Short mmCIF file of C-alpha atoms in Angstrom, two decimals:
data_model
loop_
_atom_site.label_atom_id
_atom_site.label_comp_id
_atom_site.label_asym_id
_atom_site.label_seq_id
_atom_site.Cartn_x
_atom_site.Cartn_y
_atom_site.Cartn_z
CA UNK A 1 91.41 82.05 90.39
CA UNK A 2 92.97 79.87 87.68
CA UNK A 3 92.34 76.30 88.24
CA UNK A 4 95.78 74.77 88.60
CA UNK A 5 96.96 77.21 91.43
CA UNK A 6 93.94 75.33 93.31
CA UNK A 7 96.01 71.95 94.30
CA UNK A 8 99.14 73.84 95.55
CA UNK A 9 96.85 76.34 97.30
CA UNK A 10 95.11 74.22 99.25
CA UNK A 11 98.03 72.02 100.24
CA UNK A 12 99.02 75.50 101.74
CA UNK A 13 96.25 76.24 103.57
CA UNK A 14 95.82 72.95 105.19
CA UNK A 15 99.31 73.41 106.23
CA UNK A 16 99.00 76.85 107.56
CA UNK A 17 95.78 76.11 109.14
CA UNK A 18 97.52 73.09 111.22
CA UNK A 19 100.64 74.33 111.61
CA UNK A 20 100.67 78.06 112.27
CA UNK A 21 98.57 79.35 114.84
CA UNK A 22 97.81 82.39 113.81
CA UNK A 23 95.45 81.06 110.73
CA UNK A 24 94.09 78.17 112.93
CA UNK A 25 90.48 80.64 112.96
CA UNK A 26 91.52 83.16 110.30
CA UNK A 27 90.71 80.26 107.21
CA UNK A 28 87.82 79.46 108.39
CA UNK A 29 85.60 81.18 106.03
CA UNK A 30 86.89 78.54 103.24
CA UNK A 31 86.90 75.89 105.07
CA UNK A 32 83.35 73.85 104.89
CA UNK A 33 82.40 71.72 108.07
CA UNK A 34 83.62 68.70 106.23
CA UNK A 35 87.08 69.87 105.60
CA UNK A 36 86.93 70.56 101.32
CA UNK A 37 87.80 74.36 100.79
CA UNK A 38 84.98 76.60 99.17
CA UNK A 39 86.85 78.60 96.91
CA UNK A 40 83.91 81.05 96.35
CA UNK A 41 84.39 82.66 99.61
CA UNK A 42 88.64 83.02 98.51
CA UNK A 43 88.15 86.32 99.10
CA UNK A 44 86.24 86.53 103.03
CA UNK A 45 89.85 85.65 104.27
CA UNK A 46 91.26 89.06 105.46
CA UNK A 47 94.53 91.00 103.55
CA UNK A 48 98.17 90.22 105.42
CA UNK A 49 99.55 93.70 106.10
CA UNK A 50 103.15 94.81 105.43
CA UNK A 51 103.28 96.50 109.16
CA UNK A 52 102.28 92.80 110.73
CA UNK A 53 104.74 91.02 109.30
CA UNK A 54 107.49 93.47 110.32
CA UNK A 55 106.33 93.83 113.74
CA UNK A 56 104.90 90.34 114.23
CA UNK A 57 106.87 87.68 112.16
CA UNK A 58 107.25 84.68 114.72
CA UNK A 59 103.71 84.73 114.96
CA UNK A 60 103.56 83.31 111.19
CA UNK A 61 106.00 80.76 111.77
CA UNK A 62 104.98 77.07 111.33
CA UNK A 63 105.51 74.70 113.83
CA UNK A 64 106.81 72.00 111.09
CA UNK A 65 107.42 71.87 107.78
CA UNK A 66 106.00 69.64 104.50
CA UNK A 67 108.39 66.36 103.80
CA UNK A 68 110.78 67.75 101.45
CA UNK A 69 110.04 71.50 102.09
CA UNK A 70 112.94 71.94 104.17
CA UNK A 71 115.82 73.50 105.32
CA UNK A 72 115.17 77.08 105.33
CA UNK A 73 116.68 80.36 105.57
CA UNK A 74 116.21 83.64 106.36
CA UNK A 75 116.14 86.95 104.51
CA UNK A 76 115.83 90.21 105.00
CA UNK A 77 114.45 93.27 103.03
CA UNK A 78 114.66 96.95 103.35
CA UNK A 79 111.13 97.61 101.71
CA UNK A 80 110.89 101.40 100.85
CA UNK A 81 111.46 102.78 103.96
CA UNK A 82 114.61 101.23 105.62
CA UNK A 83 112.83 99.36 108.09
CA UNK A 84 114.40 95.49 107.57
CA UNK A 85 111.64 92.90 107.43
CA UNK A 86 112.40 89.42 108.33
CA UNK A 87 111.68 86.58 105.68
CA UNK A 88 112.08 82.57 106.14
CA UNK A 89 111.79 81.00 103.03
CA UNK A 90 112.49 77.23 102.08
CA UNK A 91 114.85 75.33 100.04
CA UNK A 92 111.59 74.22 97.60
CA UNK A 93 110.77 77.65 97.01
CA UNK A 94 114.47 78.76 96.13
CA UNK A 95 114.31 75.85 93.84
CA UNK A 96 111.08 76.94 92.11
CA UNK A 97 112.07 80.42 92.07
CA UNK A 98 115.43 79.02 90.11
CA UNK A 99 113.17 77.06 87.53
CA UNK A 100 111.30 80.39 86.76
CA UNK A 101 114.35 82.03 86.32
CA UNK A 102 115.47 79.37 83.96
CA UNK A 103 112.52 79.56 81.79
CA UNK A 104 112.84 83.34 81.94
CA UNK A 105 116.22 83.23 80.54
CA UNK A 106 115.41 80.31 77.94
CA UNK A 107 112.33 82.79 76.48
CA UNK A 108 114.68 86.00 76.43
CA UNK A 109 117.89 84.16 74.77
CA UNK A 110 119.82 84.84 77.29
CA UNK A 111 123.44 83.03 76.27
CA UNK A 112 124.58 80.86 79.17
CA UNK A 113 127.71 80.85 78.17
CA UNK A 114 128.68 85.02 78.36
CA UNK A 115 130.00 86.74 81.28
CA UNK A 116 127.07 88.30 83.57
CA UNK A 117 127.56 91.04 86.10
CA UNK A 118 126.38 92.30 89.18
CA UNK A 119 127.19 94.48 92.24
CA UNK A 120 128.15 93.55 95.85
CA UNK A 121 127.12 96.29 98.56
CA UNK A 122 128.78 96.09 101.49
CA UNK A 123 128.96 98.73 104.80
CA UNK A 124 131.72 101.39 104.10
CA UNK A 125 133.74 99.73 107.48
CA UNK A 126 133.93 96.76 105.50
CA UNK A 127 136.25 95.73 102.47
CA UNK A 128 135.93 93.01 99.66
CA UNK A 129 138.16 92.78 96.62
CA UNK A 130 137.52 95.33 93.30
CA UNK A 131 135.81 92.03 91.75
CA UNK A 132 135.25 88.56 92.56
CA UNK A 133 135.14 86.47 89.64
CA UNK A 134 133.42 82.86 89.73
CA UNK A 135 130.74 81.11 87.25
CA UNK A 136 127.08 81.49 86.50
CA UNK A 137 124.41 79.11 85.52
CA UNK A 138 121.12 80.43 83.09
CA UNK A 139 119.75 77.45 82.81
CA UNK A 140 119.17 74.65 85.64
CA UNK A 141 118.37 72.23 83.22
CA UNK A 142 122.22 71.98 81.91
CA UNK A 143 124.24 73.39 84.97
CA UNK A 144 126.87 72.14 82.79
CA UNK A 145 126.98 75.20 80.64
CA UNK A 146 128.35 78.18 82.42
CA UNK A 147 130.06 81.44 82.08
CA UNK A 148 131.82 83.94 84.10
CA UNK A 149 130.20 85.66 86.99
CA UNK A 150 131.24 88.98 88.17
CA UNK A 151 130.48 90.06 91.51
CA UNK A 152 131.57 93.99 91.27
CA UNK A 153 132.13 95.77 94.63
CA UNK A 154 129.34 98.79 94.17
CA UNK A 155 131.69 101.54 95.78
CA UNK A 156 134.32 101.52 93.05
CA UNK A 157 134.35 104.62 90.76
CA UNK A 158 131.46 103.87 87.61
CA UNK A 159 134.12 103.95 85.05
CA UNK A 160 136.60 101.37 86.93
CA UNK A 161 133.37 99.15 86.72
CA UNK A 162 133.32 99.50 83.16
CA UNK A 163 136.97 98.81 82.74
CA UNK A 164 136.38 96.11 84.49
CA UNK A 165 133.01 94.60 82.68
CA UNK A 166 135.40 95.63 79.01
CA UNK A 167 138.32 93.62 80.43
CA UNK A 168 135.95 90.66 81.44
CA UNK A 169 134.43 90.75 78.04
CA UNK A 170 130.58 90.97 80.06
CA UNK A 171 127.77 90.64 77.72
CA UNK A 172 124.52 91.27 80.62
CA UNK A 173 124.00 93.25 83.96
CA UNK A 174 121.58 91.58 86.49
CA UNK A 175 120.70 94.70 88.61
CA UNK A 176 118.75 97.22 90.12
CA UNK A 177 117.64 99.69 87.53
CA UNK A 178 118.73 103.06 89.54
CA UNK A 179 122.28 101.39 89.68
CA UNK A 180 122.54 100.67 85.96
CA UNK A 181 120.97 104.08 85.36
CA UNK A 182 124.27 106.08 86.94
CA UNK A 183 126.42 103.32 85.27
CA UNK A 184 124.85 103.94 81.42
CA UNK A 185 125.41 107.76 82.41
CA UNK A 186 129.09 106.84 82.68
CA UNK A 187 129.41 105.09 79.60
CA UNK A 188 128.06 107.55 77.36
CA UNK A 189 130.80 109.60 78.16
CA UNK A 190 133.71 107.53 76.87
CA UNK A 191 135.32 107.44 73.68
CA UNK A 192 134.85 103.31 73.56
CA UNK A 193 131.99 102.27 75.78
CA UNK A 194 130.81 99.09 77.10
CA UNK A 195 128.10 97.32 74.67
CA UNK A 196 125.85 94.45 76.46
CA UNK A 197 123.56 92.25 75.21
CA UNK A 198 120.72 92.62 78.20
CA UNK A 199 120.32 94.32 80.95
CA UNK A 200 118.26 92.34 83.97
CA UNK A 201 116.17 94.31 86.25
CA UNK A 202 115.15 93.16 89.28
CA UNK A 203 113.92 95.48 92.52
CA UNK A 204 112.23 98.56 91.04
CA UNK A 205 109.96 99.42 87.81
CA UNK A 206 112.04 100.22 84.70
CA UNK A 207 111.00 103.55 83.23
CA UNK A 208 110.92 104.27 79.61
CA UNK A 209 113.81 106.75 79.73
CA UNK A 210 115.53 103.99 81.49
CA UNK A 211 115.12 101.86 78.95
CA UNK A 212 116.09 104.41 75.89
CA UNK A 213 119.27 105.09 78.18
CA UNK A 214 120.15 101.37 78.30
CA UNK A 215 119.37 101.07 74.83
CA UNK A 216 121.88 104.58 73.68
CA UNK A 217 124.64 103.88 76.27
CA UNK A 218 125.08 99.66 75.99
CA UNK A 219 123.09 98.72 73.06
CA UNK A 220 121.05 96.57 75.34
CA UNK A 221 117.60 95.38 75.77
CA UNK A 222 116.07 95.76 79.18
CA UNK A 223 114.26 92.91 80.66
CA UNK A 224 112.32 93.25 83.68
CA UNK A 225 111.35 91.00 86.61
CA UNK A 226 108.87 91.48 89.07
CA UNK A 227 109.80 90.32 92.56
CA UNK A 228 110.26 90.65 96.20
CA UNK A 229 111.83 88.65 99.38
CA UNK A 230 108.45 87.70 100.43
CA UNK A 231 106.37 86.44 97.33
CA UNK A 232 110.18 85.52 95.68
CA UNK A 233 109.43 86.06 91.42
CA UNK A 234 106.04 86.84 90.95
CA UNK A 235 106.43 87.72 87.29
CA UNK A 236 109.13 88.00 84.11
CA UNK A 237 108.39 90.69 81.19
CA UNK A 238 106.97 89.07 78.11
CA UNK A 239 109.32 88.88 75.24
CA UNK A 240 106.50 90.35 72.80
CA UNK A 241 106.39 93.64 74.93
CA UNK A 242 106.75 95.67 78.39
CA UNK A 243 104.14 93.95 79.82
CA UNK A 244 104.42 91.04 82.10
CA UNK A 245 103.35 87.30 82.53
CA UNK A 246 102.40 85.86 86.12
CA UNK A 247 104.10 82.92 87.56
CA UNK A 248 100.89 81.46 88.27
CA UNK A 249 103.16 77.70 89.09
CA UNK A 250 104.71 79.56 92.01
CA UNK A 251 102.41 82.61 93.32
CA UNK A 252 98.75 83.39 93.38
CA UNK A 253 98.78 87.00 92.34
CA UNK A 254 95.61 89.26 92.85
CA UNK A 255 95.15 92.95 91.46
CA UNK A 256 92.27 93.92 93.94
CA UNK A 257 90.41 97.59 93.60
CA UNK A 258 89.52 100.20 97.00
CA UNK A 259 86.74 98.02 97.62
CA UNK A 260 88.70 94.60 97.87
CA UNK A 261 87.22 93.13 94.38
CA UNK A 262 89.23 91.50 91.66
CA UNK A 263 90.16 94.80 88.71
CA UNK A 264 88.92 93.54 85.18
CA UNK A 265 91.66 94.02 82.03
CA UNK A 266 92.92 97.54 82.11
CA UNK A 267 91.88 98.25 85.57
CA UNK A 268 94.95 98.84 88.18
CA UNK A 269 94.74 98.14 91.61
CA UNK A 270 97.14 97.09 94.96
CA UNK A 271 99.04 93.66 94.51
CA UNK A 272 97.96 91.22 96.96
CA UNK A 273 99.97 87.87 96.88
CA UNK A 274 100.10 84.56 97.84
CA UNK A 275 103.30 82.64 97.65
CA UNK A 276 102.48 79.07 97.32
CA UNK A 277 105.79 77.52 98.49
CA UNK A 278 105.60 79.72 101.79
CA UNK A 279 105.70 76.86 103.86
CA UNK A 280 107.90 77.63 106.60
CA UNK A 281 106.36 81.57 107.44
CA UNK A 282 102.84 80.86 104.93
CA UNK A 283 101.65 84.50 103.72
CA UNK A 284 98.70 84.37 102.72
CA UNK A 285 96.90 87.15 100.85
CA UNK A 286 99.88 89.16 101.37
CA UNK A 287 100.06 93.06 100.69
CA UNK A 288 102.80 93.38 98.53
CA UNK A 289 102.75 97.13 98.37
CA UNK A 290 102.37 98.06 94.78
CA UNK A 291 100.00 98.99 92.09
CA UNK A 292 99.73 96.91 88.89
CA UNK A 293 97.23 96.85 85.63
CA UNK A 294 95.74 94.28 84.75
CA UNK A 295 96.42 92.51 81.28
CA UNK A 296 94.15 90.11 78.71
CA UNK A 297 95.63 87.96 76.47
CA UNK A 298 98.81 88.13 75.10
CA UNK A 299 99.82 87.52 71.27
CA UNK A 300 103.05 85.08 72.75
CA UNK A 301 100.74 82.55 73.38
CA UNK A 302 101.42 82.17 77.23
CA UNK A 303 98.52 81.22 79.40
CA UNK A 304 100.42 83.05 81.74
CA UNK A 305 97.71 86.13 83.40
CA UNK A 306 99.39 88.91 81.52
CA UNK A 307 99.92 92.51 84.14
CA UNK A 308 100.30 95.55 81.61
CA UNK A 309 102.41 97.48 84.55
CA UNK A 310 103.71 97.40 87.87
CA UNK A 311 103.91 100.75 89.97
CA UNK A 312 105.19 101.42 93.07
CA UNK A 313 108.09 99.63 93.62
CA UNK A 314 110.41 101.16 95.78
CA UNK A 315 108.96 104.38 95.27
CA UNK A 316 106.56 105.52 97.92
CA UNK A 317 103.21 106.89 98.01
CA UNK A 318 103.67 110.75 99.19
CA UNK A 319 101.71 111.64 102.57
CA UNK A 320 100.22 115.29 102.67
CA UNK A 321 97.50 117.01 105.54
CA UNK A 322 94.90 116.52 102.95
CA UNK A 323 95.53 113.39 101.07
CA UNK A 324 97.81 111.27 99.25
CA UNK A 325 99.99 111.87 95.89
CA UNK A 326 102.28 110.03 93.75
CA UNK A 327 105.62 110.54 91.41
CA UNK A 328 104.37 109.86 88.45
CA UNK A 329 103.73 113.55 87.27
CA UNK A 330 107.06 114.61 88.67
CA UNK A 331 108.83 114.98 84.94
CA UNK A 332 112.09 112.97 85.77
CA UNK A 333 113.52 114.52 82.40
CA UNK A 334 113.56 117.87 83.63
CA UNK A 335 115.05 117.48 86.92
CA UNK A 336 118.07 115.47 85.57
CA UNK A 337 118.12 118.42 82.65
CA UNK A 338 117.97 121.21 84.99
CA UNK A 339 120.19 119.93 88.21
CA UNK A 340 122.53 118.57 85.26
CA UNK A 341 122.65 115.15 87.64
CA UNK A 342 124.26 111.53 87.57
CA UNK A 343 121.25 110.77 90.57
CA UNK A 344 117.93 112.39 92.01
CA UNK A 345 116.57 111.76 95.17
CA UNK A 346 113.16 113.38 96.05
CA UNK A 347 112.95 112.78 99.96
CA UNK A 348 109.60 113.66 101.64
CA UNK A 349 111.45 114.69 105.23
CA UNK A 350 107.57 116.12 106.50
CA UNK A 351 104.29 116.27 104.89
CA UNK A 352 105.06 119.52 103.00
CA UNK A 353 109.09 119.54 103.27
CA UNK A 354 110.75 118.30 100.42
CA UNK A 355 114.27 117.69 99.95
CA UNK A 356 115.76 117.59 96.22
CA UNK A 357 119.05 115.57 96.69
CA UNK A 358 121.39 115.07 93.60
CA UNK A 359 124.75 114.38 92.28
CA UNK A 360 126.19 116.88 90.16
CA UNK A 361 129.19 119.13 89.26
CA UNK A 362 127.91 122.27 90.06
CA UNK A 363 124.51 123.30 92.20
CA UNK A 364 121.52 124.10 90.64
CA UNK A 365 121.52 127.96 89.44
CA UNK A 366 118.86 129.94 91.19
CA UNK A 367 116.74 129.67 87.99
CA UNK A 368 116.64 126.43 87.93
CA UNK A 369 115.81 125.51 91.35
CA UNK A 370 113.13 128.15 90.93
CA UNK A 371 111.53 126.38 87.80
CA UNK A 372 111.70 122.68 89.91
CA UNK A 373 109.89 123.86 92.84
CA UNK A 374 106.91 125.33 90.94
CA UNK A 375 106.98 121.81 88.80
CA UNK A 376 107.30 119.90 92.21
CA UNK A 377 104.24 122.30 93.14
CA UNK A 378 102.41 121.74 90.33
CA UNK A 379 102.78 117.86 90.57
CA UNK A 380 102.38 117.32 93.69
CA UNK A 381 100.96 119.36 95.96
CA UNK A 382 100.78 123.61 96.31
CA UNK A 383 102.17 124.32 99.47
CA UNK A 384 105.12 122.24 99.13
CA UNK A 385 108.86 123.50 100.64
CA UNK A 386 111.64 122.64 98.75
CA UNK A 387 115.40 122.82 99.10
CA UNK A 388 118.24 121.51 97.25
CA UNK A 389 121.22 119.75 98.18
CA UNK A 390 123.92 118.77 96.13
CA UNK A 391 125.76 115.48 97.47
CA UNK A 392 128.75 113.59 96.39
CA UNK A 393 126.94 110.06 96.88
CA UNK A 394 123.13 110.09 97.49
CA UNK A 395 122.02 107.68 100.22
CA UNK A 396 121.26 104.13 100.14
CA UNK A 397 118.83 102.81 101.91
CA UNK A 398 119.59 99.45 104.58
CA UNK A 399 119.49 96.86 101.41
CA UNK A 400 121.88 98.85 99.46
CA UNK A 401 119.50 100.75 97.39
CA UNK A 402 120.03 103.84 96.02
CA UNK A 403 115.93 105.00 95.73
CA UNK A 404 114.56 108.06 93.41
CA UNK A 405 111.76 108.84 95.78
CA UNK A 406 111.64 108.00 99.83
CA UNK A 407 109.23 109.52 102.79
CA UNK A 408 111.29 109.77 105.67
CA UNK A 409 108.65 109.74 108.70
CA UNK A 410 105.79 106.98 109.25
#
């Protein structure tokens, strides 16, 4: 644990301990009989599940807040399977979270002063204008220096977007990777395409072809950020490479192997966090649901704990009768070659049905959907069913995300 998380840490778990019911016992095993915390037993207090906090959220409410935490607000998140989980977060740790962002954008280069996108998603009942256009802040330091901020309705047509990002003269895209991913697809089809600076990913792992996409189609550098409505940023990609730094001033962020014990450089295990402005709903030692590696040093020169990857987000670990299996030996490449799609979805509807949903001209020739099942097969399991269905839009989950992988039953 790295020394200076220490302070904020245990301001939290005095708080949580006094204030929230639920931990009044569960601290106890760091908490000596007079009062100090023994950080050696950090790891005695038991892992905060994903399921409990959906199911059981008011029972990790405080009673009162810090002086100065307050007022607070509530979120919600669709997590990888649709099922909205309830968040309240603080005004301090929106401000924190802004400061990270700040520094983020100061290390990148990010010019303040250039139009920035993104894309509103709203139910299809619902209307909001083609574009709402207002201003945008990098830096909190200088709020002063601004430029335009497009808030893009996500239903229009990909190429009306672009006309509308060329007419606006936008120079970076804060979004969700998947979303960008159909967009660049669009562009590389015109005669004059949009060219950005930086794309800014937030919600889901950037792949490599991602990146080489962003890179042919825009021009752009990707930039990735690691974070969630619970644990807010946890951690911005290093300028010096893909890998990431923590932000060890707002989170405590553990990489923890089967057995519960802290992975060593180049290890990977499941991310369990800590948010350390979590005042009003304190989560502590919080399953975050993914898989990262961890990092050593890093040639930037940040202190920063360095995390070579981040898997898992948004894309779910696959269920079988006999075990468990991942995406990451389904070759993306070859399903987008072969189905000749905008957008794959893989949907695990049972433990050995399989779904192939896509966006495409035509459907997928006999051939082809031949050649994917015995890859899907091969990847992921042998007795695997597969079918195919071609669809005009694929299906967004409750938060508006369009996901590459999902498992439909609990």
């Amino acid at each position: 644990m790295v020394e200076y998380n220490r302070d904020q840490l245990a301001h939290l778990l005095r708080h949580a301990r006094a204030q929230v019911p639920f931990y009044a016992k569960r601290l106890d095993a760091v908490f000596r009989s007079d009062g100090s915390i023994d950080w050696s037993r950090w790891a005695e207090i038991p892992i905060l599940t994903k399921s409990f906090l959906r199911d059981s959220p008011a029972e990790l409410m405080a009673k009162s807040l810090p002086p100065g935490h307050g007022p607070t607000k509530k979120f919600s998140t669709s997590g990888s399977s649709g099922v909205p989980i309830t968040i309240t977060a603080t005004a301090i740790a929106s401000v924190v979270k802004t400061a990270a962002v700040g520094r983020m954008h100061y290390l990148h280069r990010i010019d303040g002063t250039q139009a920035n996108a993104s894309f509103a998603f709203t139910k299809k009942h619902m209307t909001i204008p083609d574009v709402r256009i207002g201003t945008w802040s990098a830096f909190p330091a200088t709020p002063q220096v601004r430029g335009k901020n497009l808030k893009i309705n996500l239903r229009l047509p990909e190429r009306k977007k672009l006309q509308i990002m060329m007419a606006e003269n936008c120079r970076y895209i804060t979004e969700l990777p998947n979303t960008t991913e159909i967009l660049a697809r669009e562009n590389l089809k015109l005669r004059k395409r949009l060219k950005l600076d930086a794309v800014v990913c937030y919600g889901q792992g950037v792949s490599e072809d991602q990146q080489a996409l962003f890179h042919k189609s825009f021009g752009a550098r990707a930039i990735s950020i690691y974070s969630s409505k619970e644990a807010g940023l946890m951690a911005c990609q290093c300028t010096a490479g893909p890998h990431y730094h923590v932000n060890s001033e707002l989170v405590l962020l553990e990489v923890l192997d089967p057995q519960n014990r802290p992975c060593a450089p180049g290890e990977s295990g499941r991310v369990v966090v800590t948010p350390l402005y979590s005042t009003a709903q304190p989560l502590i030692r919080y399953e975050q649901g993914d898989i990262a590696t961890v990092g050593d040093s890093c040639t930037c020169g940040s202190q920063l704990p360095v995390l070579f990857r981040i898997e898992g987000r948004q894309d779910p670990v696959f269920r079988f009768p006999d075990g468990y299996g991942s995406e990451v030996m389904i070759d993306k490449t070859r399903l987008n070659k072969v189905l000749r799609a905008q957008a794959v979805q893989i949907a695990q509807v049972t433990e050995l049905k399989f779904e192939v949903r896509y966006s495409a001209k035509k459907d997928v020739t006999e051939k082809g959907a031949a050649k994917l099942t015995a890859h899907l097969r091969e990847a992921l399991h042998p007795k695997l069913r597969v079918a195919f269905k071609r669809m005009a839009e694929l299906p967004r989950n409750a938060g508006g995300k369009q996901q590459r992988f999902v498992r439909e039953f609990a």
